[in-house]
Amino acid sequence: MADIESLLKEKRVFKPKPEFSRQANWKKSTINEYRRLGAKNPERFWAKMARENVSWFTRWKKVLQWKAPNAKWFVGGKLNVSYNCIDRHLEGDNAWRRNKAAIIWEGEPGDSRVITYGELHREVCKFANVLKGLGVKKGDRVAFYMPMVPELAIAMLACTRIGATHSIVFGGFSAESLRDRINDAGAKVVVTADGGYRRGAPFPLKPAVDDALKGAECVEKVVVVKRTGTQTEMTAGRDLWWHEQMQGASTKCAPAKLDAEHPLFILYTSGTTGKPKGILHTTGGYLTHVTTTAQAIFDLKDEDVYWCTADIGWITGHSYVIYGVLANGATTLMYEGVPTHPAPDRWWEIIEKWGVTVFYTAPTAIRTFIRLGDEHPNGRDLSSLRLLGSVGEPINPEAWIWYNKVIGKRRCPIVDTWWQTETGGIMITPLPAGVDTKPGSATLPFPGVDAAILDDDGDEVEPPNGGFLAIRKPWPGMMRGIWGDPQRFRETYWSKWKDIYFAGDGAHRDKQGYFWIMGRVDDVMNISGHRIGTMEVESALVSHADVAEAAVVGRPDAITGTAIVAFVTPRGGVVYGDTLSKTLRDQVAKEIGAIAKPAEIRFTDALPKTRSGKIMRRLLRDIAEGKESVGDTTTLEDYSVLARLRGDE
Ligand code: WT7
């Protein structure tokens, strides 16, 4: 509540600049028209977007078939994502794009590649043929465990070309996480690389795949991209080099005519239980959503160099590094490495080097750069920038103002975009030509999106009261389910209210109807814009023989937004201290990945519980934050635990 009060005191308003509004893809009049249409008849609005922004082999028969919680969009329509992202830019009036940069890739060591739409077409066709040759058929799953290299983009587009469903696993996840995801999706082929570059040195990826595949019987073949040239073990009969497979592969491969509801990809994300959820997205609705939002919100033009700093292993990378951007025929920049290597101004150097015009990043990165000092961005020419975006967590007003001043030079509109892995595309956002922005607010729902703040009973909450963020009507990019678990899909998202989507975030609206997102209301933490479930970390901790019990909470952190604090009860007789603390942190990294490592481990002989045995996380959160007095303790079973946890005894 204190957070929202300080946010709601934020009175600064930034109006769109006329110079920007005049040239925008979506001008004020268009925005108003679409808002009216989207409110009155969202299906008509989205159908118009699907017609105008996506190419179809066969037009749909029905815009929406909705039997909550199951949606089918553009029923009967046939299309292909790689055709939309590539082929249509090589034909007719667009044919000049043949030699336009589709992907500008910058490696961490400073090497780079520019891939034109024409070349992308050839490479994608070739890899599609390689996949076919390996026996991959329509509907088969292909898993990815890759660094940020162009081959990742090529291979995912190749999957879409033949109707294989991809499941990209972020390269920072551990072998065990990878194994779980491969098995859950039943992947037939894995695409990986020998490694990638991070902080000036190669890091290996293939050994984790070898590890993961001990216990993943579904996988038949592994294709390995040579990126670092490090010595790599290859299992005969299973592992194949990308470059050898591509040699001689045909550059012709007709795009499959896929059903609008054909499974496009699965992407795993954390939930409130230990097991990650395979979020399923399909073809026609998803592509309509991401293409339309990219055109409207990022104002993509042919002259733009657009850079979204997200890794393709996250939803932001799927929707707004690749699909939504290429479908618009725009140029997307991909960077392989860390933001501060070899110097703290690497990102700003990249903007200067390639003349980046539209830049989309996360608050945690912005806060890191604030700390590093203004001299780094100030030492580079950022005058090419014309629009800035933010995603992943609420942006604090100080970070917003810095972004506006130091990076945008007070010239660039900022779009703070709220959405989720589950929503597929952006849901609440400013439209740069038509919405006044307020630092810290994602502003208003995108046209055709029916977002609201509801209370427990599903009644709309009057401003300025807070409540749960909900989406009341289906939208085209919405998830179609949790892979293999329809019951969990229902329970997680559709059981709080009848036929209304529960997003898991708390939010408020102000008098102008602006949304202020406050963060998760469930047991999911947001670490640097990435979701980690408390239960996942807890189960990684208790799997260690020395641990009897563990409870994990998030505490506010100036850079990462939230930091993980683990309260651990060691087994009787175990000697605990810094050594065990380090062992446990490594254990979490091994089981989940380095991003889930607790910032702090506190040992305790007991955890605060209710009389029914439920761990009182709320109290632990207060303690982790160092609050003097903790909240309501009337249901606490053993009062002495609290004092011991705070170190009073
Ligand atoms: C959660 C979704 C798709 C974006 C990348 C993260 C938080 C995301 C914002 C924003 C406030 C935000 C929410 C949401 N979030 N964007 N602009 N303002 N909060 O995707 O891993 O699926 O996480 O990120 O809490 O529920 P994700």
XYZ file of C-alpha atoms and ligand atoms in Angstrom:
676
model
C 0.000 0.000 0.000
C 2.831 2.405 0.806
C 4.201 1.775 -2.684
C 0.974 2.634 -4.403
C 0.555 5.752 -2.330
C 3.949 7.041 -3.357
C 3.213 6.091 -6.963
C -0.142 7.799 -6.926
C 1.543 10.956 -5.684
C 3.392 10.896 -8.994
C 1.735 13.839 -10.708
C 4.002 14.416 -13.677
C 2.324 14.029 -17.042
C 4.144 13.818 -20.380
C 2.178 14.652 -23.482
C 2.939 13.167 -26.904
C 5.024 15.552 -28.993
C 3.329 16.846 -32.147
C 6.411 15.959 -34.246
C 6.031 12.372 -33.166
C 2.266 12.211 -33.450
C 2.289 13.578 -36.992
C 4.422 10.743 -38.310
C 3.030 7.867 -36.208
C 1.616 4.648 -37.680
C -1.361 5.051 -35.382
C -2.324 8.694 -35.236
C -4.721 10.132 -32.662
C -7.727 9.731 -34.938
C -6.911 6.067 -35.626
C -6.397 5.393 -31.948
C -9.756 6.912 -31.085
C -11.495 4.974 -33.816
C -9.892 1.691 -32.728
C -10.644 2.329 -29.076
C -14.304 2.798 -29.912
C -14.431 -0.271 -32.131
C -12.423 -2.365 -29.649
C -14.763 -1.463 -26.818
C -17.952 -1.954 -28.783
C -16.986 -5.038 -30.698
C -13.542 -6.493 -29.911
C -14.025 -9.345 -32.388
C -14.625 -6.883 -35.207
C -11.577 -4.905 -34.157
C -9.285 -7.945 -34.048
C -10.689 -9.301 -37.313
C -9.829 -5.988 -38.950
C -6.290 -6.262 -37.564
C -5.991 -9.858 -38.757
C -7.071 -8.815 -42.258
C -4.826 -5.781 -42.464
C -1.688 -6.983 -40.726
C -1.464 -10.706 -41.425
C -1.435 -12.626 -44.718
C -3.700 -15.670 -44.902
C -3.783 -18.545 -47.362
C -7.429 -19.117 -46.436
C -9.694 -16.598 -44.704
C -11.314 -17.739 -41.425
C -14.954 -18.680 -41.147
C -15.516 -17.520 -37.587
C -13.549 -14.830 -35.740
C -13.912 -16.317 -32.270
C -15.236 -19.484 -30.792
C -15.282 -19.005 -27.026
C -16.172 -21.718 -24.602
C -14.462 -20.483 -21.462
C -11.636 -21.006 -20.809
C -10.992 -22.303 -24.315
C -10.708 -19.841 -27.160
C -10.338 -20.481 -30.858
C -9.526 -17.433 -32.954
C -9.960 -17.161 -36.700
C -11.485 -20.603 -36.955
C -10.903 -22.223 -40.332
C -8.213 -19.716 -41.315
C -4.931 -20.977 -42.735
C -1.585 -19.226 -42.619
C 2.120 -19.632 -41.976
C 4.207 -17.569 -39.576
C 7.482 -17.789 -41.515
C 5.605 -16.747 -44.663
C 4.348 -13.693 -42.780
C 7.747 -12.898 -41.305
C 9.756 -13.440 -44.494
C 8.193 -14.417 -47.832
C 5.669 -11.648 -48.009
C 8.487 -9.106 -47.769
C 10.039 -10.534 -50.918
C 6.958 -10.281 -53.106
C 5.104 -7.646 -55.119
C 5.387 -4.086 -53.798
C 7.494 -5.281 -50.917
C 10.093 -7.033 -53.074
C 12.631 -4.258 -52.431
C 12.930 -5.604 -48.887
C 14.795 -8.593 -50.310
C 18.052 -6.775 -49.595
C 16.920 -5.008 -46.445
C 18.413 -6.058 -43.108
C 16.039 -8.400 -41.315
C 18.468 -9.144 -38.503
C 21.451 -7.135 -37.359
C 23.430 -9.339 -35.045
C 26.186 -8.163 -32.748
C 28.336 -10.785 -31.043
C 29.819 -10.021 -27.679
C 33.438 -10.119 -28.923
C 32.505 -7.412 -31.449
C 31.901 -9.614 -34.497
C 28.673 -8.915 -36.337
C 26.404 -10.177 -39.109
C 23.688 -8.522 -41.114
C 21.113 -10.911 -42.531
C 18.846 -9.609 -45.254
C 15.287 -10.787 -45.759
C 16.442 -12.595 -48.896
C 19.184 -14.409 -47.028
C 16.903 -15.161 -44.102
C 14.522 -16.820 -46.528
C 17.247 -19.078 -47.897
C 18.586 -20.007 -44.473
C 15.157 -20.710 -43.001
C 14.203 -22.895 -45.968
C 17.475 -24.775 -45.642
C 17.018 -25.490 -41.971
C 13.375 -26.411 -42.500
C 14.645 -29.031 -44.948
C 17.240 -30.203 -42.429
C 14.487 -30.679 -39.839
C 12.369 -32.567 -42.335
C 15.365 -34.754 -43.118
C 15.660 -35.571 -39.420
C 12.099 -36.798 -39.442
C 10.481 -33.741 -37.845
C 6.835 -33.546 -38.878
C 4.002 -31.110 -38.391
C 3.076 -31.051 -34.703
C 6.394 -32.514 -33.483
C 8.176 -30.573 -30.774
C 11.688 -29.159 -31.180
C 13.516 -27.894 -28.086
C 16.108 -25.105 -28.161
C 18.952 -24.371 -25.784
C 20.843 -21.592 -27.465
C 22.874 -18.433 -27.041
C 21.643 -15.284 -28.780
C 22.902 -16.101 -32.281
C 21.123 -15.703 -35.641
C 20.798 -19.485 -35.959
C 18.252 -19.372 -33.135
C 16.041 -17.026 -35.156
C 16.577 -19.097 -38.298
C 15.724 -22.365 -36.561
C 12.583 -21.079 -34.852
C 11.301 -19.676 -38.119
C 12.158 -23.000 -39.778
C 9.948 -24.759 -37.228
C 7.073 -22.452 -38.040
C 7.610 -23.106 -41.729
C 6.886 -26.818 -41.407
C 4.499 -26.632 -38.462
C 6.853 -28.024 -35.817
C 6.154 -26.589 -32.367
C 9.181 -25.011 -30.709
C 10.019 -24.938 -27.041
C 12.851 -22.527 -26.327
C 14.602 -22.982 -23.005
C 16.606 -19.973 -21.817
C 20.344 -20.790 -21.954
C 20.735 -19.767 -18.297
C 18.617 -22.659 -17.056
C 20.341 -25.717 -15.668
C 20.595 -29.168 -17.258
C 17.904 -30.402 -14.886
C 15.480 -27.648 -15.827
C 16.227 -28.372 -19.463
C 15.570 -32.092 -18.989
C 12.198 -31.458 -17.311
C 11.118 -29.170 -20.123
C 12.314 -31.505 -22.876
C 10.432 -34.391 -21.309
C 7.288 -32.428 -20.575
C 7.065 -31.290 -24.199
C 8.222 -34.648 -25.579
C 10.758 -32.998 -27.893
C 12.134 -35.088 -30.741
C 15.039 -32.829 -31.684
C 17.162 -30.400 -29.651
C 18.918 -27.446 -31.278
C 21.865 -26.102 -29.311
C 25.365 -24.637 -29.734
C 28.811 -25.499 -28.462
C 28.486 -22.324 -26.400
C 28.214 -18.567 -26.501
C 30.111 -15.540 -25.198
C 29.507 -13.926 -21.834
C 31.684 -11.388 -20.073
C 34.516 -11.847 -22.525
C 34.776 -15.612 -22.337
C 33.084 -18.537 -24.029
C 30.625 -20.463 -21.879
C 29.649 -24.009 -22.783
C 26.074 -25.106 -23.546
C 26.392 -28.544 -25.123
C 27.561 -30.352 -21.929
C 24.293 -29.336 -20.225
C 22.370 -30.837 -23.141
C 24.368 -34.089 -22.812
C 23.512 -34.088 -19.135
C 19.850 -33.341 -19.736
C 19.551 -36.100 -22.288
C 20.540 -38.733 -19.744
C 16.920 -39.253 -18.869
C 15.170 -37.757 -21.876
C 14.370 -40.699 -24.096
C 12.127 -38.746 -26.469
C 15.066 -36.957 -28.122
C 16.378 -38.545 -31.306
C 18.747 -35.930 -32.702
C 20.734 -32.946 -31.479
C 21.833 -30.225 -33.895
C 24.828 -28.223 -32.679
C 25.748 -24.744 -33.930
C 29.464 -24.000 -33.802
C 29.742 -20.615 -32.154
C 32.786 -20.642 -29.877
C 34.828 -23.445 -31.408
C 35.483 -24.979 -28.003
C 36.194 -28.705 -27.924
C 32.780 -30.380 -27.899
C 31.895 -33.987 -27.404
C 29.544 -35.345 -30.046
C 27.562 -38.539 -29.558
C 27.730 -40.561 -32.759
C 24.359 -41.219 -34.352
C 22.659 -38.547 -32.249
C 24.609 -35.293 -32.496
C 25.029 -33.409 -35.757
C 26.822 -30.177 -36.618
C 24.562 -27.434 -37.940
C 27.063 -26.341 -40.615
C 27.421 -29.864 -41.963
C 23.659 -30.367 -42.110
C 23.102 -27.032 -43.827
C 25.677 -27.758 -46.510
C 23.802 -28.735 -49.617
C 20.366 -28.365 -48.017
C 17.874 -27.022 -50.530
C 16.969 -23.331 -50.322
C 13.426 -24.108 -51.343
C 10.767 -25.183 -48.908
C 7.115 -24.301 -49.359
C 5.534 -22.905 -46.175
C 2.992 -25.320 -44.683
C -0.603 -24.067 -44.753
C -1.385 -24.318 -41.073
C -4.587 -24.038 -39.181
C -4.998 -20.768 -37.250
C -5.047 -22.802 -34.043
C -1.989 -24.889 -34.893
C 0.411 -25.003 -31.878
C 3.158 -22.483 -32.641
C 5.234 -22.768 -29.487
C 5.384 -23.828 -25.892
C 7.224 -21.601 -23.430
C 7.763 -22.668 -19.844
C 7.198 -20.199 -17.052
C 7.160 -20.350 -13.278
C 4.001 -20.731 -11.293
C 3.050 -21.220 -7.698
C 4.001 -24.897 -7.612
C 7.417 -26.451 -8.164
C 6.633 -27.551 -11.713
C 6.931 -24.934 -14.470
C 3.971 -24.517 -16.784
C 4.279 -25.067 -20.521
C 2.374 -22.077 -21.854
C 0.927 -22.916 -25.251
C 0.502 -20.347 -28.015
C -1.024 -20.951 -31.407
C -0.635 -19.428 -34.825
C -3.222 -16.971 -36.171
C -4.360 -15.108 -33.072
C -0.868 -14.823 -31.652
C 0.571 -13.456 -34.890
C -2.269 -10.959 -35.215
C -1.727 -9.745 -31.662
C 2.071 -9.349 -31.787
C 2.156 -7.864 -35.296
C -0.538 -5.309 -34.524
C 0.916 -4.256 -31.182
C 4.459 -3.948 -32.589
C 3.184 -1.727 -35.395
C 1.111 0.452 -33.067
C 3.219 0.663 -29.929
C 6.760 0.610 -31.347
C 5.630 2.557 -34.396
C 7.823 0.361 -36.603
C 8.815 1.846 -39.945
C 10.992 0.546 -42.727
C 13.781 2.946 -41.777
C 13.896 1.821 -38.158
C 16.605 -0.136 -36.425
C 14.670 -1.712 -33.599
C 16.426 -3.242 -30.614
C 14.750 -5.226 -27.879
C 17.375 -6.351 -25.382
C 15.480 -9.436 -24.158
C 16.857 -12.921 -24.663
C 14.812 -14.966 -27.131
C 14.466 -17.545 -24.354
C 11.771 -15.342 -22.772
C 8.382 -14.368 -24.166
C 9.567 -10.814 -24.861
C 12.169 -12.265 -27.214
C 9.640 -14.477 -28.983
C 7.070 -11.753 -29.522
C 9.152 -8.592 -29.841
C 12.615 -9.645 -31.012
C 11.333 -12.011 -33.674
C 7.682 -12.534 -34.616
C 5.997 -9.158 -34.146
C 8.971 -7.300 -35.598
C 9.764 -9.417 -38.665
C 6.075 -9.724 -39.506
C 6.166 -5.938 -39.923
C 9.159 -6.168 -42.270
C 11.271 -4.226 -39.796
C 14.944 -4.595 -38.870
C 15.568 -6.303 -35.545
C 18.863 -6.109 -33.692
C 20.100 -9.052 -31.627
C 22.956 -8.755 -29.168
C 24.683 -11.834 -27.811
C 26.347 -10.744 -24.624
C 26.200 -8.860 -21.349
C 25.321 -5.144 -21.261
C 28.575 -4.029 -19.680
C 31.223 -5.906 -21.623
C 33.919 -4.946 -22.406
C 32.949 -1.553 -20.921
C 29.938 -0.127 -19.106
C 28.874 1.690 -22.263
C 28.513 -1.379 -24.496
C 24.766 -0.942 -25.029
C 25.149 2.741 -25.853
C 28.019 1.896 -28.190
C 25.693 -0.535 -30.011
C 23.024 2.155 -30.342
C 25.636 4.535 -31.769
C 27.195 1.902 -34.045
C 23.967 0.723 -35.672
C 21.865 3.882 -35.344
C 19.204 2.227 -33.222
C 15.934 4.161 -33.405
C 13.555 2.165 -31.196
C 14.832 0.650 -27.970
C 12.926 -1.735 -25.665
C 14.426 -2.857 -22.361
C 13.683 -3.652 -18.703
C 13.634 -1.477 -15.560
C 16.278 -3.623 -13.871
C 18.728 -2.778 -16.684
C 17.832 0.896 -16.475
C 18.517 0.904 -12.730
C 21.854 -0.827 -13.276
C 22.882 1.875 -15.738
C 21.765 4.655 -13.417
C 24.155 3.266 -10.849
C 27.015 2.971 -13.354
C 26.885 6.710 -14.061
C 25.622 9.065 -16.745
C 29.064 9.457 -18.315
C 28.615 6.162 -20.180
C 25.490 7.021 -22.169
C 26.610 10.646 -22.355
C 29.818 9.594 -24.070
C 27.930 8.062 -26.996
C 25.787 9.500 -29.747
C 22.224 8.439 -28.971
C 20.583 10.942 -31.300
C 19.184 8.187 -33.548
C 16.735 7.115 -30.829
C 13.117 8.130 -31.315
C 11.101 5.836 -29.036
C 11.821 3.940 -25.805
C 10.038 1.009 -24.201
C 10.017 -0.729 -20.844
C 8.800 -4.183 -19.833
C 9.052 -6.876 -17.196
C 8.163 -5.170 -13.937
C 6.791 -1.889 -12.695
C 9.196 0.929 -13.575
C 9.852 3.234 -10.651
C 9.365 6.919 -11.488
C 13.038 7.788 -10.858
C 14.121 5.192 -13.415
C 11.454 6.425 -15.847
C 12.634 10.017 -15.525
C 16.282 9.020 -15.982
C 15.398 6.941 -19.046
C 13.509 9.902 -20.462
C 16.274 12.417 -19.749
C 19.580 10.612 -20.136
C 18.702 8.107 -22.858
C 15.765 9.761 -24.608
C 17.085 13.343 -24.211
C 13.480 14.355 -23.435
C 12.682 13.750 -27.093
C 11.482 10.136 -27.086
C 8.123 8.873 -25.887
C 8.347 6.030 -23.372
C 5.983 3.078 -23.651
C 5.702 1.109 -20.401
C 4.124 -2.144 -21.579
C 2.348 -4.585 -19.263
C 1.868 -8.143 -20.412
C 2.830 -11.735 -19.563
C 4.045 -14.988 -21.069
C 0.408 -16.036 -20.915
C -0.988 -13.013 -22.748
C 1.340 -13.546 -25.731
C 1.494 -9.848 -26.536
C 1.235 -6.410 -24.955
C -2.041 -5.696 -23.131
C -1.729 -2.404 -21.241
C 0.421 0.310 -22.758
C 0.648 3.880 -23.953
C 0.194 4.449 -27.674
C 2.990 6.879 -28.415
C 0.979 9.347 -30.492
C -2.128 9.446 -28.425
C -1.678 8.731 -24.721
C -0.246 11.099 -22.121
C 2.243 9.158 -20.017
C 2.752 9.208 -16.254
C 6.019 7.801 -14.885
C 5.252 4.434 -13.278
C 1.962 3.764 -15.026
C 1.464 1.381 -17.962
C -1.492 3.706 -18.730
C -4.411 2.162 -20.657
C -5.451 -1.161 -22.185
C -4.651 -1.685 -25.857
C -7.767 -1.358 -28.044
C -9.795 -4.563 -27.966
C -8.401 -5.543 -24.541
C -10.883 -5.514 -21.671
C -8.715 -5.074 -18.571
C -10.221 -4.267 -15.183
C -9.446 -4.235 -11.474
C -11.670 -6.617 -9.562
C -12.125 -7.597 -5.939
C -12.351 -11.132 -4.616
C -15.982 -11.387 -5.670
C -15.276 -10.240 -9.186
C -16.798 -6.791 -8.694
C -15.035 -3.870 -10.266
C -13.121 -1.795 -7.749
C -13.622 1.961 -7.709
C -10.487 4.103 -8.080
C -8.243 4.645 -6.233
C -8.724 1.319 -4.474
C -6.539 -1.597 -5.370
C -7.491 -5.072 -6.447
C -6.642 -7.883 -8.826
C -5.828 -7.282 -12.448
C -8.264 -9.173 -14.665
C -8.991 -9.526 -18.379
C -12.699 -9.969 -18.967
C -12.857 -10.860 -22.619
C -10.734 -13.241 -24.699
C -7.976 -11.709 -26.855
C -6.201 -13.240 -29.842
C -2.724 -13.752 -28.345
C -4.012 -15.423 -25.204
C -2.493 -18.726 -24.143
C -4.483 -21.719 -25.300
C -3.572 -23.893 -22.364
C -0.846 -25.433 -20.244
C 0.838 -28.185 -22.227
C -0.612 -31.487 -21.059
C -2.456 -30.026 -18.073
C -5.901 -28.576 -18.848
C -6.922 -28.791 -15.213
C -4.060 -26.627 -14.019
C -4.915 -24.143 -16.777
C -8.437 -23.827 -15.435
C -7.398 -23.671 -11.809
C -4.592 -21.154 -12.204
C -6.207 -18.622 -14.482
C -9.942 -19.198 -14.636
C -11.125 -20.281 -11.210
C -10.996 -17.043 -9.249
C -14.011 -15.659 -11.094
C -16.323 -17.117 -13.679
C -14.925 -16.935 -17.214
C -12.571 -14.079 -16.386
C -8.785 -14.272 -16.709
C -6.864 -13.808 -13.459
C -3.436 -12.343 -14.225
C -1.846 -12.827 -10.800
C -0.968 -9.123 -10.441
C -2.272 -6.517 -8.063
C -3.104 -3.106 -9.532
C -4.878 0.210 -9.058
C -6.492 2.664 -11.435
C -6.373 6.404 -10.950
C -9.091 8.936 -11.720
C -8.181 9.004 -15.404
C -8.518 5.234 -15.531
C -4.762 4.714 -15.780
C -3.454 1.349 -14.569
C -0.695 1.200 -11.973
C 0.624 -2.351 -11.718
C 1.847 -3.278 -8.253
C 3.357 -6.715 -8.843
C 2.444 -10.311 -8.127
C -0.166 -11.274 -5.578
C 0.696 -14.977 -5.692
C 3.811 -16.926 -4.702
C 5.654 -15.860 -7.796
C 8.616 -13.489 -7.565
C 9.824 -11.131 -10.252
C 13.636 -11.110 -10.251
C 15.073 -8.688 -12.828
C 11.868 -9.043 -14.813
C 12.024 -12.853 -14.728
C 9.543 -15.054 -12.997
C 10.643 -17.497 -10.350
C 8.204 -19.414 -8.171
C 8.952 -19.551 -4.432
C 8.036 -23.249 -4.514
C 10.598 -24.003 -7.211
C 13.400 -22.576 -5.097
C 12.064 -24.274 -1.980
C 12.010 -27.677 -3.601
C 15.555 -27.160 -4.889
C 16.630 -26.332 -1.319
C 14.879 -29.209 0.446
C 16.305 -31.677 -2.053
C 19.622 -31.158 -0.236
C 20.233 -33.773 2.477
C 21.111 -31.165 5.135
C 17.840 -29.279 4.797
C 14.744 -30.133 6.791
C 12.539 -27.302 5.672
C 12.769 -24.124 3.621
C 10.615 -21.096 2.903
C 11.444 -18.563 0.236
C 10.239 -14.974 -0.041
C 11.109 -11.936 -2.119
C 12.401 -8.689 -0.656
C 12.603 -5.373 -2.513
C 15.949 -4.748 -4.175
C 17.167 -1.498 -5.669
C 18.524 -3.121 -8.839
C 16.763 -6.423 -9.456
C 13.363 -5.266 -8.183
C 13.109 -8.302 -5.960
C 15.828 -10.383 -4.306
C 15.324 -13.944 -3.106
C 15.637 -14.607 0.623
C 15.529 -18.219 1.791
C 14.739 -19.233 5.358
C 16.218 -22.669 5.909
C 15.856 -25.088 8.809
C 18.804 -27.500 8.750
C 18.364 -31.088 9.832
C 19.287 -31.909 13.420
C 23.006 -32.089 14.034
C 23.966 -30.326 10.814
C 26.663 -27.687 11.191
C 25.533 -24.625 9.312
C 27.147 -21.391 8.264
C 28.748 -19.830 5.194
C 29.813 -23.156 3.724
C 26.337 -24.649 3.777
C 24.956 -21.353 2.566
C 27.209 -21.480 -0.487
C 26.426 -25.158 -1.074
C 22.716 -24.425 -1.027
C 22.972 -21.467 -3.355
C 24.922 -23.662 -5.783
C 22.314 -26.362 -5.375
C 19.599 -23.947 -6.523
C 21.746 -22.896 -9.487
C 22.267 -26.538 -10.390
C 18.600 -27.447 -10.163
C 17.029 -24.335 -11.668
C 19.684 -21.962 -12.975
C 21.810 -19.074 -11.752
C 18.910 -16.588 -11.958
C 17.161 -18.388 -9.081
C 20.116 -18.239 -6.642
C 18.964 -16.750 -3.327
C 20.637 -13.448 -2.500
C 20.550 -14.432 1.133
C 20.091 -17.610 3.144
C 19.002 -17.345 6.760
C 19.233 -20.393 8.956
C 16.574 -20.860 11.599
C 15.529 -23.672 13.906
C 11.854 -23.169 13.102
C 9.609 -21.375 10.611
C 6.573 -19.322 11.622
C 3.470 -21.397 11.028
C -0.224 -21.255 11.608
C -1.799 -23.815 13.896
C -2.776 -25.751 10.817
C 0.872 -25.888 9.775
C 0.895 -23.351 6.941
C 4.080 -21.308 6.660
C 3.320 -17.622 7.222
C 5.212 -16.098 4.326
C 3.814 -12.665 5.038
C 5.718 -12.597 8.303
C 8.853 -13.869 6.640
C 8.549 -11.139 4.048
C 8.380 -8.531 6.803
C 11.409 -10.043 8.487
C 13.358 -10.257 5.222
C 12.643 -6.572 4.646
C 13.925 -5.832 8.143
C 10.627 -4.350 9.294
C 10.556 -3.587 12.994
C 7.044 -4.759 13.591
C 5.509 -7.508 11.542
C 1.869 -7.768 10.518
C -0.951 -9.663 12.155
C 0.394 -12.609 14.138
C -2.783 -13.821 15.831
C -2.770 -17.076 13.897
C 0.879 -17.804 14.676
C 1.395 -21.069 16.493
C 4.687 -20.419 18.285
C 5.433 -16.778 19.074
C 9.021 -17.357 20.107
C 9.896 -18.258 16.519
C 9.516 -14.654 15.425
C 11.918 -13.250 17.950
C 14.459 -15.922 17.072
C 14.115 -15.191 13.370
C 14.710 -11.506 13.904
C 17.739 -12.374 15.988
C 16.298 -10.914 19.208
C 17.060 -14.054 21.150
C 4.810 -10.506 -15.079
C 4.877 -11.360 -16.301
C 5.981 -10.207 -20.863
C 6.851 -9.319 -20.155
C 8.076 -9.990 -19.602
C 7.802 -10.739 -18.326
C 5.299 -8.277 -14.579
C 5.573 -7.313 -16.889
C 5.214 -5.205 -16.541
C 5.028 -3.792 -16.545
C 4.524 -3.927 -14.268
C 5.049 -5.891 -15.327
C 3.919 -8.619 -14.058
C 3.498 -9.786 -14.928
N 5.290 -7.201 -15.576
N 5.541 -6.112 -17.478
N 5.184 -3.046 -17.648
N 4.676 -3.206 -15.386
N 4.704 -5.249 -14.190
O 6.949 -11.800 -18.622
O 7.838 -13.581 -17.111
O 5.517 -13.722 -18.056
O 6.095 -12.054 -16.274
O 5.797 -9.477 -15.165
O 4.018 -9.002 -12.728
O 2.522 -10.607 -14.335
P 6.603 -12.863 -17.527
